Short mmCIF file of C-alpha atoms and ligand atoms in Angstrom, two decimals:
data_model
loop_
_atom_site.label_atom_id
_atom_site.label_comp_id
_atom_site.label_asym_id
_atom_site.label_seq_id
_atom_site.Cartn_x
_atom_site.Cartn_y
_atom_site.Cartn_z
CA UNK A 8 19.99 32.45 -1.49
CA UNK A 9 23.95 33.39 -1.93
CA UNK A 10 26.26 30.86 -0.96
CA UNK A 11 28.78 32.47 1.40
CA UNK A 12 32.39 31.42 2.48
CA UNK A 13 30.87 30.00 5.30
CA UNK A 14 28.23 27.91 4.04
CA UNK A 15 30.44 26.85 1.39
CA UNK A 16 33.00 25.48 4.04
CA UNK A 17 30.14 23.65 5.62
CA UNK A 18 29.47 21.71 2.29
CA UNK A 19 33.14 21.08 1.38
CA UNK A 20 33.80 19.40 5.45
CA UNK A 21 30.46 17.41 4.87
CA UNK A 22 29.85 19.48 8.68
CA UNK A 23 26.07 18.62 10.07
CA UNK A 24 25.47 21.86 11.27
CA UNK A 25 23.11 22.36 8.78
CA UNK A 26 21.41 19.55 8.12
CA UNK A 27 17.27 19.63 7.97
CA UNK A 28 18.08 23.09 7.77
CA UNK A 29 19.55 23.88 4.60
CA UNK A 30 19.44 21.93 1.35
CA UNK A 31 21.90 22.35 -1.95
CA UNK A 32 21.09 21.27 -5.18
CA UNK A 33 23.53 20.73 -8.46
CA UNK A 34 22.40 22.68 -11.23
CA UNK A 35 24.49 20.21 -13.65
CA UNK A 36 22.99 16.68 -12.53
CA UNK A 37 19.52 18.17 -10.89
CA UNK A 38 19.92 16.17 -7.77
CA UNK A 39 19.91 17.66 -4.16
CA UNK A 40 21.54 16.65 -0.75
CA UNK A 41 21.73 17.55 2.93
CA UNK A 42 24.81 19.87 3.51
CA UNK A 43 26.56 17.02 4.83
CA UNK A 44 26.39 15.04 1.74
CA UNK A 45 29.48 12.90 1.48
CA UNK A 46 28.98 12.53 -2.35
CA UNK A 47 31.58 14.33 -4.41
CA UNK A 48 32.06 17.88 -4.30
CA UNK A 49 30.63 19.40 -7.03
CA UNK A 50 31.90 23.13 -8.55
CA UNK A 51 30.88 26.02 -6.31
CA UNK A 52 29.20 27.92 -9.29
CA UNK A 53 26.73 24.72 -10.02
CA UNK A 54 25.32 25.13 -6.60
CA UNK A 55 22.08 26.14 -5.17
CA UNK A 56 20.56 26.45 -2.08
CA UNK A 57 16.87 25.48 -0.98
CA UNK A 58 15.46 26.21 2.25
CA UNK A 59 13.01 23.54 2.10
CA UNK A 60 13.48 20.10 0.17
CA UNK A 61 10.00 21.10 -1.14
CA UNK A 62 11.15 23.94 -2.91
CA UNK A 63 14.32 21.70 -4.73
CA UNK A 64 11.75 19.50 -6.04
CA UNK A 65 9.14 21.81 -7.16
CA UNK A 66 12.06 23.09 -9.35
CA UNK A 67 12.54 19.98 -10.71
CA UNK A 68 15.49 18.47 -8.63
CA UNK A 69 15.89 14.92 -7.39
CA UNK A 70 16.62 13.73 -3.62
CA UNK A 71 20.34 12.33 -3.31
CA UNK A 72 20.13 8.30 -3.48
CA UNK A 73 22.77 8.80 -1.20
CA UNK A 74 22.28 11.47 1.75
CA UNK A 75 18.74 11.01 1.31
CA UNK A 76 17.86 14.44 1.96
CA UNK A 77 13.64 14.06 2.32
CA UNK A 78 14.80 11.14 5.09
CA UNK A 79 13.79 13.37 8.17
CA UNK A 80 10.19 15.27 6.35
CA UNK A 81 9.13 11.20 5.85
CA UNK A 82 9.89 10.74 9.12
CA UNK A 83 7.90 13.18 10.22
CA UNK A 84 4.56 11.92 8.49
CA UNK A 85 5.29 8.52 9.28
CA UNK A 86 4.94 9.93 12.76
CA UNK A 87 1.87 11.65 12.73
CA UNK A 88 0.52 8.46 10.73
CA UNK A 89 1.48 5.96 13.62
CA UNK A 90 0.09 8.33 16.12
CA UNK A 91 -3.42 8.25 14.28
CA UNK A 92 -3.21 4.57 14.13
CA UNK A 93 -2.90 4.06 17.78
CA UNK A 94 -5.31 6.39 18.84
CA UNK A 95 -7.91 4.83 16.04
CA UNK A 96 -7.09 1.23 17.48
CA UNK A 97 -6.42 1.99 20.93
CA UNK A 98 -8.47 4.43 22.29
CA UNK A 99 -9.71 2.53 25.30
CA UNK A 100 -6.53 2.48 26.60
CA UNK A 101 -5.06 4.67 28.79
CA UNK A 102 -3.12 6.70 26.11
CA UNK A 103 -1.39 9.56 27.92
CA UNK A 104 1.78 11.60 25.55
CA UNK A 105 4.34 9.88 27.74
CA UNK A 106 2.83 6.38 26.55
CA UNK A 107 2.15 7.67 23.04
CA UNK A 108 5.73 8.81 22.80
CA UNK A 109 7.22 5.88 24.88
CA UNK A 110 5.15 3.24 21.94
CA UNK A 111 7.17 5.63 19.24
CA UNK A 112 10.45 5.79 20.72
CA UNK A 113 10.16 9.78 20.78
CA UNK A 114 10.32 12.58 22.85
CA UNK A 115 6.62 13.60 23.91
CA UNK A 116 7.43 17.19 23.36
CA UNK A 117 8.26 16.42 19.97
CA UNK A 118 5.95 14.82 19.13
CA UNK A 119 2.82 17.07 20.44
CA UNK A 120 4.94 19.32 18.03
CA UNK A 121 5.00 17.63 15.19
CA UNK A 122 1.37 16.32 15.51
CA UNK A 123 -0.03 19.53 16.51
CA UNK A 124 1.87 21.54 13.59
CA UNK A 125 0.07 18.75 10.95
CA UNK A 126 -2.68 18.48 12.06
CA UNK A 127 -3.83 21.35 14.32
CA UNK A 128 -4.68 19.22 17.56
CA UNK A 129 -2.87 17.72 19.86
CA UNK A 130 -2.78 14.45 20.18
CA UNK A 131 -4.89 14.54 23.29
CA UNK A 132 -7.29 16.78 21.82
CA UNK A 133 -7.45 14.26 18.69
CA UNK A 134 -7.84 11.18 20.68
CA UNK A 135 -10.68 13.07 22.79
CA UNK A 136 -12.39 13.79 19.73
CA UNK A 137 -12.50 9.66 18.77
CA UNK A 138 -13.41 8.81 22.27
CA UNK A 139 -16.81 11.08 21.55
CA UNK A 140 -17.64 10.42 18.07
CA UNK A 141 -17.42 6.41 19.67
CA UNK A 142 -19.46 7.96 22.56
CA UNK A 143 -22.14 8.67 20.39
CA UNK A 144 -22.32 5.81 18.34
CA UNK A 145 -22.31 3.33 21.35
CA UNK A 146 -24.98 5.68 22.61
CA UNK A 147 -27.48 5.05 19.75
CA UNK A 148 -26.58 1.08 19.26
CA UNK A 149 -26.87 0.04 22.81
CA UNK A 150 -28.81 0.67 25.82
CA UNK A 151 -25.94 0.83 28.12
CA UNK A 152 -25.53 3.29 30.90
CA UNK A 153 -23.44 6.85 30.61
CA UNK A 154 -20.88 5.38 32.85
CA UNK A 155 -20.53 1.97 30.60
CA UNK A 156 -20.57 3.97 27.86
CA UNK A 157 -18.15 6.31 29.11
CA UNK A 158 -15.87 3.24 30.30
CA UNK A 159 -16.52 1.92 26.88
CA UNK A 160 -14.14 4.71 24.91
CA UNK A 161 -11.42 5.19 27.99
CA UNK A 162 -13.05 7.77 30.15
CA UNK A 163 -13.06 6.11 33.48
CA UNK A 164 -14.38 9.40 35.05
CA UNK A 165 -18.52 9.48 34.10
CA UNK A 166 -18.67 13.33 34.99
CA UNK A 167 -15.77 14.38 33.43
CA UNK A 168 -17.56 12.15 30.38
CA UNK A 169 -20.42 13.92 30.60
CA UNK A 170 -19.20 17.62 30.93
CA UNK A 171 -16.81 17.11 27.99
CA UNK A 172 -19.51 15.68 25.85
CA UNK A 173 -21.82 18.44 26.64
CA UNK A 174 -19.14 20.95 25.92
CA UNK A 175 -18.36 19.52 22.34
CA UNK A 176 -22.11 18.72 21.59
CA UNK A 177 -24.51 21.23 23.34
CA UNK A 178 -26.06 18.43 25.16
CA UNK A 179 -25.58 15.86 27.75
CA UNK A 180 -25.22 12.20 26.54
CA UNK A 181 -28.70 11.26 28.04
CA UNK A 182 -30.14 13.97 26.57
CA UNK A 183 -28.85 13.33 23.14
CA UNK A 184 -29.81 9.80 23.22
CA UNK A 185 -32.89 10.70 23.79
CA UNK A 186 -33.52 13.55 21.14
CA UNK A 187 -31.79 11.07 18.09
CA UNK A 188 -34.32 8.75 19.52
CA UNK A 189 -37.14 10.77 19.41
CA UNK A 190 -36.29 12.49 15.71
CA UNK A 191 -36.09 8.95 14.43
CA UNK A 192 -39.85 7.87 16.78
CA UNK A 193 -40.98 10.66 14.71
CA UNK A 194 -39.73 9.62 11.09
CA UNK A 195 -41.33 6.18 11.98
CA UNK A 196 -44.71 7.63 12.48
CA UNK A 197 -44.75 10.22 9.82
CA UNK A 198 -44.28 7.07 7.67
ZN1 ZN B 4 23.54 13.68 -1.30
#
């Protein structure tokens, strides 16, 4: 990448604008900083540019102690990482984006972004997909009805339990209770 007049002026003002956008490394010390870096300015020629902070370290450069350039990418998993912990722990709950993103202190589109562009779900569709696998545990260890069991992950709505659960599984919750019952009658006796 060639380091025009204007990106050049962007460095030397320590200007924002580019920020999580645009990294520059120093050839000389092997460290690299945000654009807006407000460490000294190095020489023009000992400059390179990295479109991902990735990239600057894969070719060996540092992150600035000072501008902390991988500050926003942490960030970012941190995110997805707190997400996962309060839909692992809280999963009963009511746990709509708004909440999810009120509990983080972030915007809910951003973070069904974030989450969806690590980890290919949404966080709905990822908390849905605890609520089930819970389903069918709590299905096989107790005797308790759909709509306890339903209740028992968050779903306060037995139908809309059982239709999703169907969907993901081929089956109704009844009716796979009863077939992991059966397969596991049928181990007993062939014993
Ligand atoms: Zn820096």
């Amino acid at each position: 990448m060639v380091i025009t007049d204007e990106i050049w002026e962007i460095i030397k003002n320590n200007d924002k604008k580019l920020d999580n956008r645009l990294w520059y490394g120093v050839v000389t010390t092997k460290i690299f900083c945000k654009p807006s870096c407000m460490s000294r300015l190095p020489k023009r020629e000992n400059v390179k540019l990295f479109c991902s902070p990735k990239l600057a370290q894969s070719e060996g450069y540092h992150p600035c102690k000072r501008c902390q350039p991988m500050d926003k990418i942490l960030t970012n998993e941190m995110l997805v990482k707190e997400v996962d912990l309060i839909l692992k722990n809280c999963y009963k709950e009511e746990l709509s984006l708004e909440e999810l993103s009120h509990r983080l202190h972030s915007s809910s589109s951003y973070l069904r972004h974030v989450y969806k562009k690590t980890k290919g779900v949404t966080p709905r569709q990822q908390l849905m997909m605890i609520r089930l696998e819970q389903a069918k545990t709590n299905l096989l260890t107790s005797n308790a009805s759909i709509s306890e069991i339903a209740q028992s992950v968050g779903l306060m709505n037995t139908s809309y339990f059982i239709k999703v659960f169907r969907k993901h599984y081929g089956s109704s919750p009844n009716q796979y209770r009863k077939m992991i019952k059966n397969k596991f009658n049928k181990f007993l006796k062939s014993r």
